[in-house]
Coordinates of C-alpha atoms in Angstrom, one line a residue:
M1 CA -38.3 15.3 32.3
N2 CA -36.3 15.1 35.9
I3 CA -34.1 12.2 34.9
L4 CA -33.1 14.2 31.9
G5 CA -32.7 17.4 33.4
K6 CA -30.3 15.9 36.0
V7 CA -28.3 14.3 33.3
A8 CA -27.8 17.4 31.4
F9 CA -27.1 19.6 34.9
L10 CA -24.1 16.5 35.6
L11 CA -22.7 17.0 31.7
L12 CA -22.2 20.5 32.6
I13 CA -20.8 20.2 35.7
G14 CA -18.4 17.6 34.0
G15 CA -17.7 19.9 31.4
I16 CA -16.5 22.7 33.2
W17 CA -14.4 20.4 35.7
C18 CA -12.4 19.7 32.7
Q19 CA -11.9 22.9 31.1
N20 CA -10.5 23.9 34.6
N21 CA -7.8 21.0 34.5
R22 CA -7.2 21.7 30.7
N23 CA -6.2 25.4 31.9
N24 CA -4.1 24.2 34.8
A25 CA -2.1 22.0 32.9
K26 CA -0.7 24.6 30.1
P27 CA 2.3 25.6 32.2
S28 CA 3.7 22.2 32.8
G29 CA 6.7 21.7 31.1
K30 CA 7.9 25.3 31.2
S31 CA 9.9 26.9 34.2
P32 CA 8.1 29.6 35.9
K33 CA 9.0 33.2 35.3
K34 CA 11.1 34.4 38.3
S35 CA 11.7 38.0 39.0
G36 CA 15.3 38.7 39.2
G37 CA 18.5 36.2 38.6
N38 CA 20.1 35.9 41.8
Q39 CA 18.0 34.3 44.3
G40 CA 19.6 33.6 47.8
G41 CA 22.6 36.2 46.7
D42 CA 22.5 39.9 48.2
V43 CA 19.9 41.0 46.1
G44 CA 19.7 44.1 48.1
Q45 CA 23.1 45.1 47.4
S46 CA 22.8 44.0 43.4
P47 CA 21.1 46.4 41.0
P48 CA 19.9 45.3 37.6
V49 CA 22.2 45.7 35.1
V50 CA 21.3 48.3 32.7
N51 CA 21.0 47.1 28.6
L52 CA 22.8 49.6 26.8
T53 CA 23.4 47.5 23.9
P54 CA 20.0 47.6 21.3
G55 CA 19.4 44.1 20.5
S56 CA 20.6 42.2 23.7
T57 CA 19.3 41.2 26.4
R58 CA 21.1 41.6 29.8
G59 CA 20.6 39.6 33.2
T60 CA 20.2 40.6 36.4
G61 CA 23.4 39.6 38.0
S62 CA 25.2 41.4 40.4
T63 CA 27.7 44.3 39.7
G64 CA 29.2 43.9 43.4
G65 CA 27.3 42.7 45.7
T66 CA 29.0 39.7 47.4
G67 CA 28.0 36.1 47.2
A68 CA 27.0 35.9 43.8
T69 CA 29.4 34.1 41.3
G70 CA 27.4 35.6 38.5
S71 CA 28.6 38.9 39.2
T72 CA 28.7 40.9 36.1
G73 CA 31.9 40.7 33.9
G74 CA 32.7 37.4 35.3
S75 CA 33.7 34.4 32.9
G76 CA 31.8 34.5 29.9
S77 CA 29.7 37.8 31.1
T78 CA 31.2 40.5 28.7
G79 CA 28.2 40.3 26.5
G80 CA 25.3 39.2 29.0
S81 CA 26.1 37.9 32.1
V82 CA 24.7 34.2 32.9
S83 CA 24.4 33.6 36.5
T84 CA 25.6 30.6 37.9
G85 CA 24.3 31.5 41.4
G86 CA 24.6 29.6 44.7
S87 CA 22.4 26.8 45.3
G88 CA 18.7 27.6 44.3
S89 CA 20.1 30.2 41.9
T90 CA 17.3 30.5 38.8
G91 CA 19.7 31.9 36.7
S92 CA 19.2 34.9 34.3
T93 CA 19.0 36.0 30.6
A94 CA 21.7 36.7 28.7
S95 CA 22.6 38.1 25.1
A96 CA 22.8 35.4 22.3
G97 CA 24.0 37.4 19.3
S98 CA 21.9 39.7 17.8
T99 CA 18.6 38.2 18.4
G100 CA 18.4 39.1 21.6
S101 CA 17.1 35.4 22.9
A102 CA 17.5 34.5 26.3
V103 CA 19.5 31.5 27.7
S104 CA 18.7 30.3 31.3
T105 CA 21.0 28.5 33.2
K106 CA 19.2 26.6 35.9
G107 CA 20.4 25.8 39.7
A108 CA 20.4 22.2 41.6
G109 CA 17.1 20.8 41.2
S110 CA 15.5 22.9 38.6
T111 CA 13.3 21.1 36.1
G112 CA 13.1 22.0 32.4
G113 CA 16.1 21.3 30.1
T114 CA 19.0 19.2 30.2
D115 CA 22.2 19.3 31.7
E116 CA 23.6 18.7 28.0
A117 CA 21.2 21.8 27.0
T118 CA 22.7 24.0 29.6
R119 CA 25.6 23.4 28.6
E120 CA 25.4 24.1 25.3
G121 CA 23.6 27.2 26.4
V122 CA 26.4 28.4 28.4
A123 CA 28.8 28.0 25.9
G124 CA 26.7 30.1 23.2
V125 CA 26.2 32.8 26.1
R126 CA 30.3 32.6 25.9
A127 CA 30.6 32.9 22.4
A128 CA 28.5 35.8 22.5
G129 CA 30.4 37.5 25.2
Q130 CA 33.3 37.1 23.3
Q131 CA 32.0 39.3 20.4
T132 CA 30.7 41.8 22.4
A133 CA 32.3 45.3 22.2
D134 CA 31.2 46.2 25.9
M135 CA 33.0 46.5 28.8
R136 CA 31.1 45.4 32.0
L137 CA 31.3 47.6 35.6
Q138 CA 32.5 45.6 38.8
F139 CA 33.1 47.3 42.1
L140 CA 35.9 46.5 44.3
K141 CA 35.7 43.1 46.7
N142 CA 37.6 45.6 49.4
T143 CA 35.3 48.1 50.2
Q144 CA 37.3 49.9 52.5
V145 CA 39.1 51.2 49.2
T146 CA 36.8 54.2 47.8
C147 CA 36.9 56.8 45.5
N148 CA 37.3 60.6 47.2
D149 CA 33.2 60.6 48.2
G150 CA 33.9 57.1 49.9
S151 CA 31.7 55.7 47.2
A152 CA 32.8 52.3 45.8
A153 CA 35.9 52.1 43.4
G154 CA 36.1 49.5 40.4
F155 CA 37.0 48.8 37.0
Y156 CA 35.2 47.7 33.8
L157 CA 36.1 44.4 32.5
K158 CA 35.8 43.0 28.8
E159 CA 37.2 39.1 28.7
F160 CA 38.7 37.7 25.8
R161 CA 38.5 33.9 27.0
G162 CA 41.7 31.9 26.5
S163 CA 43.7 35.3 25.7
R164 CA 46.9 35.7 28.1
R165 CA 47.4 39.2 27.3
W166 CA 46.1 41.6 29.4
L167 CA 45.6 45.6 29.0
I168 CA 44.9 47.4 32.1
F169 CA 44.2 51.5 31.9
L170 CA 44.4 54.2 33.5
E171 CA 42.0 57.0 33.2
G172 CA 43.0 60.7 33.2
G173 CA 42.1 64.1 34.4
W174 CA 45.0 65.8 36.8
C175 CA 44.3 66.2 40.1
C176 CA 43.0 68.4 43.3
H177 CA 45.3 69.0 46.1
S178 CA 43.3 71.3 48.7
K179 CA 40.1 71.3 50.3
E180 CA 39.1 74.6 48.3
T181 CA 40.3 72.6 45.0
C182 CA 38.8 69.1 45.8
D183 CA 35.7 70.9 46.5
S184 CA 35.4 72.7 43.4
R185 CA 36.5 69.8 41.4
Y186 CA 33.5 67.5 43.3
Q187 CA 31.2 70.0 42.1
N188 CA 32.2 70.5 38.5
I189 CA 33.3 66.8 37.6
P190 CA 31.7 64.6 40.1
R191 CA 32.3 61.6 37.9
L192 CA 36.4 62.1 38.8
M193 CA 35.7 61.7 42.9
S194 CA 32.6 59.3 42.6
S195 CA 31.3 56.0 41.1
T196 CA 27.6 57.0 41.8
G197 CA 26.9 58.3 38.2
W198 CA 28.8 55.5 36.4
P199 CA 27.5 53.5 33.6
Q200 CA 27.1 49.7 33.8
T201 CA 28.8 49.7 30.5
K202 CA 31.5 51.4 28.4
R203 CA 32.6 50.8 24.9
G204 CA 36.4 50.8 24.2
T205 CA 37.9 52.6 21.3
G206 CA 41.5 53.2 20.0
I207 CA 43.6 50.3 22.0
L208 CA 40.6 49.6 24.1
S209 CA 38.5 48.6 21.0
S210 CA 37.5 45.2 20.5
Q211 CA 37.4 46.0 16.6
A212 CA 40.2 44.3 14.8
E213 CA 40.0 47.2 12.1
E214 CA 40.7 50.0 15.0
N215 CA 43.1 48.0 17.1
P216 CA 44.7 45.6 15.0
H217 CA 47.4 44.1 17.8
W218 CA 45.3 44.3 21.0
N219 CA 41.8 43.5 20.1
N220 CA 41.9 40.1 21.4
A221 CA 43.4 41.1 24.8
N222 CA 41.4 41.2 28.1
I223 CA 40.6 44.8 28.4
V224 CA 40.7 46.4 32.1
F225 CA 39.6 50.4 32.1
I226 CA 39.7 51.5 35.7
P227 CA 38.1 54.8 36.2
Y228 CA 40.1 57.9 37.6
C229 CA 38.0 58.7 41.1
S230 CA 41.0 59.7 43.3
S231 CA 42.3 63.0 42.2
D232 CA 45.6 62.1 43.3
V233 CA 47.4 61.2 40.1
W234 CA 47.1 57.4 41.3
S235 CA 49.8 57.7 44.4
G236 CA 47.5 58.1 47.1
N237 CA 48.0 55.4 50.1
G238 CA 45.2 55.7 52.1
P239 CA 43.5 58.7 54.1
A240 CA 45.1 61.6 54.7
P241 CA 46.3 62.2 58.3
T242 CA 44.5 63.9 61.0
P243 CA 45.5 67.6 61.1
P244 CA 47.4 68.0 64.9
P245 CA 45.5 70.7 66.8
R246 CA 47.9 72.7 67.9
Q247 CA 47.6 76.5 66.4
R248 CA 49.7 77.4 63.4
Q249 CA 51.0 80.9 62.4
G250 CA 52.2 82.5 59.5
R251 CA 53.3 80.4 56.4
E252 CA 53.3 77.4 58.3
K253 CA 49.5 77.8 59.0
E254 CA 48.8 78.6 55.2
R255 CA 51.1 75.0 54.4
D256 CA 48.4 73.1 56.7
R257 CA 45.5 74.4 55.3
N258 CA 46.1 73.1 52.2
T259 CA 47.1 69.9 53.8
N260 CA 45.0 68.1 55.9
A261 CA 41.5 69.9 56.1
T262 CA 39.4 67.8 54.1
E263 CA 36.7 64.8 54.3
Y264 CA 37.9 63.2 51.2
T265 CA 40.2 60.1 50.7
F266 CA 42.8 59.5 48.5
M267 CA 43.4 55.9 47.4
G268 CA 44.5 55.9 43.5
S269 CA 47.4 53.2 44.1
L270 CA 45.4 51.2 46.4
I271 CA 42.6 51.1 44.1
I272 CA 45.2 49.9 41.3
R273 CA 46.4 47.0 43.9
E274 CA 42.8 45.9 44.6
V275 CA 41.8 45.8 40.6
I276 CA 44.8 43.5 40.6
K277 CA 43.5 41.4 43.2
D278 CA 40.3 40.7 41.9
L279 CA 41.5 40.0 38.6
I280 CA 42.9 37.0 40.3
P281 CA 39.9 34.9 39.9
K282 CA 39.6 36.0 36.2
G283 CA 43.1 34.1 34.8
I284 CA 45.6 37.0 35.3
K285 CA 48.1 34.9 37.0
L286 CA 48.2 33.1 34.0
A287 CA 49.0 36.0 32.0
K288 CA 52.1 36.4 29.4
V289 CA 51.9 39.8 29.1
V290 CA 50.2 42.6 31.3
M291 CA 50.2 45.9 29.9
L292 CA 49.5 49.1 32.0
S293 CA 48.6 51.8 30.2
G294 CA 47.2 55.3 30.9
T295 CA 46.5 58.9 29.6
S296 CA 47.6 62.3 31.1
A297 CA 47.4 61.7 34.8
G298 CA 46.8 58.2 34.3
G299 CA 50.0 57.9 32.3
T300 CA 51.9 59.5 35.1
G301 CA 49.9 56.9 37.4
V302 CA 51.9 54.2 35.1
L303 CA 55.1 55.7 35.6
L304 CA 54.4 55.7 39.2
N305 CA 52.8 52.2 39.9
I306 CA 54.2 50.1 36.9
D307 CA 56.8 48.5 39.1
R308 CA 54.8 48.1 42.1
V309 CA 52.3 46.1 39.7
A310 CA 55.1 44.0 38.7
S311 CA 56.2 43.1 42.1
Q312 CA 52.8 42.3 43.2
L313 CA 52.3 40.5 40.4
E314 CA 55.6 38.6 40.9
L315 CA 54.3 37.7 44.4
L316 CA 51.1 36.3 43.3
G317 CA 53.3 33.9 41.3
A318 CA 52.7 35.4 38.1
E319 CA 55.2 34.7 35.4
A320 CA 53.9 37.5 33.1
Q321 CA 56.1 40.6 31.9
V322 CA 54.5 43.5 33.2
R323 CA 54.9 46.8 30.6
G324 CA 54.0 50.0 30.6
L325 CA 52.3 52.4 27.9
V326 CA 52.7 56.3 28.8
D327 CA 50.5 58.4 26.8
S328 CA 50.4 62.5 27.5
G329 CA 51.5 61.7 30.9
W330 CA 55.3 63.1 30.3
F331 CA 55.3 66.2 31.8
L332 CA 58.2 68.9 32.2
E333 CA 58.5 71.3 35.3
S334 CA 56.8 74.8 34.5
K335 CA 59.0 77.9 33.6
Q336 CA 56.7 80.6 35.2
Q337 CA 57.2 81.9 38.7
R338 CA 54.3 81.4 41.0
S339 CA 53.2 81.6 44.1
P340 CA 53.7 78.2 45.8
N341 CA 50.3 78.8 47.9
C342 CA 48.3 78.5 44.5
P343 CA 44.4 78.8 45.9
E344 CA 43.2 77.2 42.2
T345 CA 44.2 73.8 40.4
I346 CA 44.4 76.4 37.1
S347 CA 46.9 78.5 38.7
C348 CA 49.2 75.9 40.1
S349 CA 52.3 74.7 38.5
P350 CA 52.6 71.0 38.4
E351 CA 55.3 70.9 40.4
D352 CA 53.4 73.2 43.2
A353 CA 50.3 71.1 42.8
I354 CA 52.2 67.7 43.4
K355 CA 54.2 69.3 46.5
I356 CA 50.8 70.3 48.0
G357 CA 48.9 67.2 46.9
L358 CA 51.4 64.4 48.2
R359 CA 50.7 65.5 51.8
L360 CA 47.1 65.8 51.3
W361 CA 47.0 62.0 49.1
N362 CA 49.3 60.1 51.6
G363 CA 50.9 59.8 48.2
V364 CA 53.8 57.0 47.3
V365 CA 56.5 56.9 44.6
P366 CA 58.8 54.0 43.1
D367 CA 61.0 53.2 45.9
R368 CA 64.2 53.3 43.5
C369 CA 63.1 56.7 42.6
L370 CA 62.7 58.1 46.4
Q371 CA 66.2 56.9 47.1
L372 CA 67.5 59.7 44.8
Y373 CA 65.9 62.5 46.3
K374 CA 65.7 63.6 50.1
R375 CA 62.7 64.2 52.1
G376 CA 60.4 66.7 50.5
E377 CA 61.5 66.5 47.4
E378 CA 59.5 63.3 46.2
W379 CA 57.3 65.5 44.0
Q380 CA 60.3 64.9 41.4
C381 CA 59.4 61.1 40.8
F382 CA 56.1 62.4 39.0
F383 CA 58.4 63.4 36.0
G384 CA 59.1 61.3 33.8
H385 CA 62.4 62.2 32.7
K386 CA 63.9 62.0 36.5
L387 CA 61.9 58.7 37.1
Y388 CA 62.3 56.9 34.1
S389 CA 66.2 55.7 34.5
T390 CA 65.1 53.9 38.2
L391 CA 62.3 51.7 36.8
T392 CA 63.0 48.4 35.9
S393 CA 60.0 47.0 33.8
P394 CA 59.8 47.9 30.0
L395 CA 58.2 51.2 29.2
F396 CA 56.7 52.9 25.8
V397 CA 55.8 56.6 26.3
M398 CA 53.6 58.3 23.9
Q399 CA 54.2 61.9 23.6
W400 CA 53.0 64.7 21.5
L401 CA 55.9 67.4 21.3
F402 CA 53.4 70.1 21.8
D403 CA 51.3 68.7 24.4
E404 CA 48.3 71.1 24.8
E405 CA 48.3 70.3 28.5
Q406 CA 51.8 71.0 28.8
L407 CA 51.1 74.5 27.4
R408 CA 48.0 75.6 29.5
V409 CA 50.2 74.8 32.4
E410 CA 52.3 78.2 30.9
N411 CA 48.6 79.9 30.3
I412 CA 48.9 79.2 26.4
Y413 CA 45.9 78.3 24.7
M414 CA 46.1 77.6 21.1
G415 CA 43.0 78.5 19.4
G416 CA 42.3 81.2 22.1
H417 CA 42.3 85.0 21.6
S418 CA 46.1 85.9 22.0
L419 CA 49.6 84.7 21.8
S420 CA 52.6 86.5 22.4
E421 CA 55.7 86.6 20.8
E422 CA 57.4 85.1 23.9
Q423 CA 54.7 82.5 24.3
W424 CA 55.5 81.4 20.5
Q425 CA 59.2 81.4 21.5
Y426 CA 58.1 78.8 24.1
I427 CA 56.2 76.7 22.2
Q428 CA 59.4 76.5 20.0
N429 CA 61.3 75.4 22.9
L430 CA 59.2 73.0 24.3
S431 CA 59.7 70.6 21.6
R432 CA 63.4 70.7 21.6
E433 CA 63.3 70.3 25.7
L434 CA 61.1 67.3 25.4
K435 CA 63.2 65.7 22.7
N436 CA 66.0 66.0 24.9
S437 CA 64.1 64.4 28.1
L438 CA 63.1 61.4 25.8
R439 CA 66.6 60.9 24.3
E440 CA 67.4 57.8 26.8
V441 CA 63.9 56.6 26.5
T442 CA 64.1 52.8 24.2
A443 CA 60.4 52.8 23.3
V444 CA 58.7 56.4 22.2
F445 CA 56.7 57.7 19.6
A446 CA 56.9 61.5 19.4
P447 CA 55.1 63.5 16.5
S448 CA 55.4 67.4 16.0
C449 CA 51.7 67.9 16.8
L450 CA 49.6 70.2 19.2
S451 CA 47.5 67.7 20.9
H452 CA 46.9 65.7 23.8
T453 CA 46.4 62.1 24.7
A454 CA 46.0 59.8 21.7
I455 CA 45.9 55.6 22.3
T456 CA 42.1 55.9 23.0
K457 CA 41.1 58.2 20.0
S458 CA 39.3 56.1 17.2
N459 CA 41.7 57.8 14.6
W460 CA 44.9 56.8 16.4
M461 CA 46.0 54.5 13.5
S462 CA 46.3 57.9 11.3
F463 CA 48.9 59.1 13.4
K464 CA 52.5 58.6 12.1
V465 CA 56.3 59.3 12.2
K466 CA 58.7 58.7 9.9
G467 CA 56.2 56.6 8.1
T468 CA 55.4 54.2 11.1
S469 CA 51.8 54.2 12.6
L470 CA 51.2 54.2 16.5
P471 CA 49.9 51.0 16.8
R472 CA 52.5 49.7 14.6
A473 CA 55.2 50.9 16.6
L474 CA 54.1 49.5 19.7
H475 CA 53.8 45.9 18.0
C476 CA 57.2 46.3 16.8
W477 CA 58.1 46.8 20.6
D478 CA 56.1 44.3 21.9
R479 CA 58.0 42.0 19.0
S480 CA 61.3 43.0 20.3
L481 CA 60.6 42.4 24.0
E482 CA 59.4 38.8 23.0
A483 CA 62.7 38.1 20.9
T484 CA 64.7 39.4 23.9
R485 CA 62.7 37.2 26.5
N486 CA 62.9 34.4 24.2
N487 CA 66.8 35.1 23.7
R488 CA 66.1 35.4 20.2
T489 CA 67.7 38.7 17.9
P490 CA 64.7 41.3 17.1
S491 CA 64.0 41.7 13.4
K492 CA 65.2 44.6 11.7
G493 CA 63.0 47.0 10.0
C494 CA 60.3 47.2 12.4
P495 CA 61.2 50.6 14.5
F496 CA 59.9 51.4 18.0
H497 CA 62.0 54.4 18.7
L498 CA 60.4 57.5 16.6
V499 CA 60.8 60.9 17.2
D500 CA 59.7 63.9 14.5
N501 CA 62.8 65.6 13.3
C502 CA 60.7 68.5 12.0
Q503 CA 60.9 71.4 14.3
R504 CA 57.8 73.5 14.0
P505 CA 54.0 72.5 15.5
Q506 CA 51.8 70.5 13.3
C507 CA 54.6 70.0 10.6
N508 CA 53.8 66.2 10.6
P509 CA 51.2 65.9 8.1
T510 CA 49.2 63.7 10.2
C511 CA 48.7 65.6 13.1
P512 CA 45.0 66.2 14.2
A513 CA 43.7 69.0 12.7
L514 CA 43.6 72.5 14.9
V515 CA 40.2 74.2 15.8
D516 CA 39.3 77.3 16.3
Q517 CA 37.6 77.6 19.9
T518 CA 35.4 80.2 18.7
T519 CA 34.0 79.2 15.4
Q520 CA 34.8 75.5 15.9
Q521 CA 36.2 75.4 12.0
E522 CA 39.2 73.7 11.4
L523 CA 42.3 75.9 10.6
T524 CA 46.0 75.4 9.8
L525 CA 48.7 76.7 12.4
F526 CA 49.4 79.5 10.2
Q527 CA 45.7 80.8 9.9
M528 CA 45.5 80.4 13.8
L529 CA 48.8 82.4 14.5
V530 CA 47.0 85.3 12.3
A531 CA 44.0 85.1 14.0
M532 CA 45.9 85.1 17.7
G533 CA 47.4 88.4 16.4
L534 CA 51.2 87.4 15.3
D535 CA 52.7 88.7 12.3
L536 CA 54.3 85.8 10.6
Q537 CA 56.9 87.9 8.8
R538 CA 58.1 89.2 11.8
L539 CA 58.4 86.0 13.3
G540 CA 60.2 84.8 10.3
L541 CA 57.4 82.2 9.4
D542 CA 57.0 81.3 5.6
P543 CA 53.7 79.4 4.9
Q544 CA 54.3 78.2 1.2
G545 CA 57.9 77.2 2.4
D546 CA 56.2 75.1 5.2
A547 CA 53.2 73.9 2.6
D548 CA 56.2 72.6 0.1
A549 CA 58.0 70.8 3.0
L550 CA 54.8 69.1 4.0
A551 CA 54.5 68.0 0.7
S552 CA 57.7 66.6 0.9
M553 CA 57.0 64.6 4.1
V554 CA 53.7 63.2 2.7
S555 CA 55.9 62.2 -0.5
N556 CA 58.3 60.3 1.9
G557 CA 55.6 58.6 4.1
G558 CA 55.0 61.0 6.6

């Protein structure tokens, strides 16, 4: 019995030992799950990428920390970042189509998976990256160039591998020109002065869309969206100078109060310069076409920076043709007489805000335009009709003939509570003045509509002038520039100088609908004018006659 008991005890111990060995052997052949995707990089500076697209698995690559070659928005990373890392990087998960499966690329010396499998995985991720509609956030490498509050400036990037066309977009949002107006802006719209709340990804619409049905001619370009956080109409060239300590009196004291007494920095023009630098590793030096575009203040930013961007790329050895697309940034000077020391942005005329702001921003304007105006008159270079003739880069202007922001400058709010006959007369005259200012512009699309901005709207293809849509006009301009560049004759029947002939607001049947600000209901122009207290008969307006004219325009293709 003692012998049998000892044998049974030994068998029991052996069974337990074998079971433990089997359990310990289960993970063999698989890589252990690592935390993070950038070991050896500056992990502390690299917040995780937020998954904003349902069904995809984002990597945890760097969003702006130094030392990690797998930063978001890098080659092939627009749909899910693949970290190639430094030596010892364990890789990161990436989106692989709609299944959300993860592809992990290994660093030197890692186990599991052959080199061939790794290459196939990377290729799969790159293919998935091309299909995503997301732009990924990257912060500038030069940390000295910042937003107003000192937070990191940056840009969103969606790469299209193999494309030599680049579309760089400047966001709009007007400006601030004094400590008071900047403090108010920072309190009410902080995203226009700081990057702290920016999301990790953005989905482009209109000309920024990656969908061919929404964006037929630029969907396959590399898209760069530069958020506006400098409040200087993209003109700032560094920190504002420190005010001198001596006492000022009277008007001089008031002027200085609006000049330098702020802790904000204004670096809009420098941000554009640094974005171009950061795009060099992405291949912008090999670009065939670079189009700098923008809406509202971003459109004015295009006017101010287009030739500077062209010179920068030329100095880098790039052979790209740099073009500009200005959407709703072609403003006219105000007709109202106001106090030049306007305390609020809304009470300032555009020229007064710029005059004051230029000193605060340490703003820069194009050299060729600067030669036309004496010191203190640089503000005139912010207006397209005064700047256009000095530009050397091709420019396309999209401008509503009844721009809502131009009207707001004159305290006219369509859909508001009231409208005087004098204000209605100003509205009528605005169209004629804008047409005159656009007469010498080679490429223009100007519908007789009450609206503001167009190119980033999802329905931008629906707007037409003389039967031609805005994307079509841009494409015709593109083809004409290519033909000229290659010493060919531009094709006929493809127009890109399109200005509505009809005189009144909304006389173009493709105009965006008017909406009552109180009820949010759609109205015709005449319904809105009546609601705002105008007598149509007294103004000589005939709703039925205009309806017949609209029907005729529709039958003739818009």
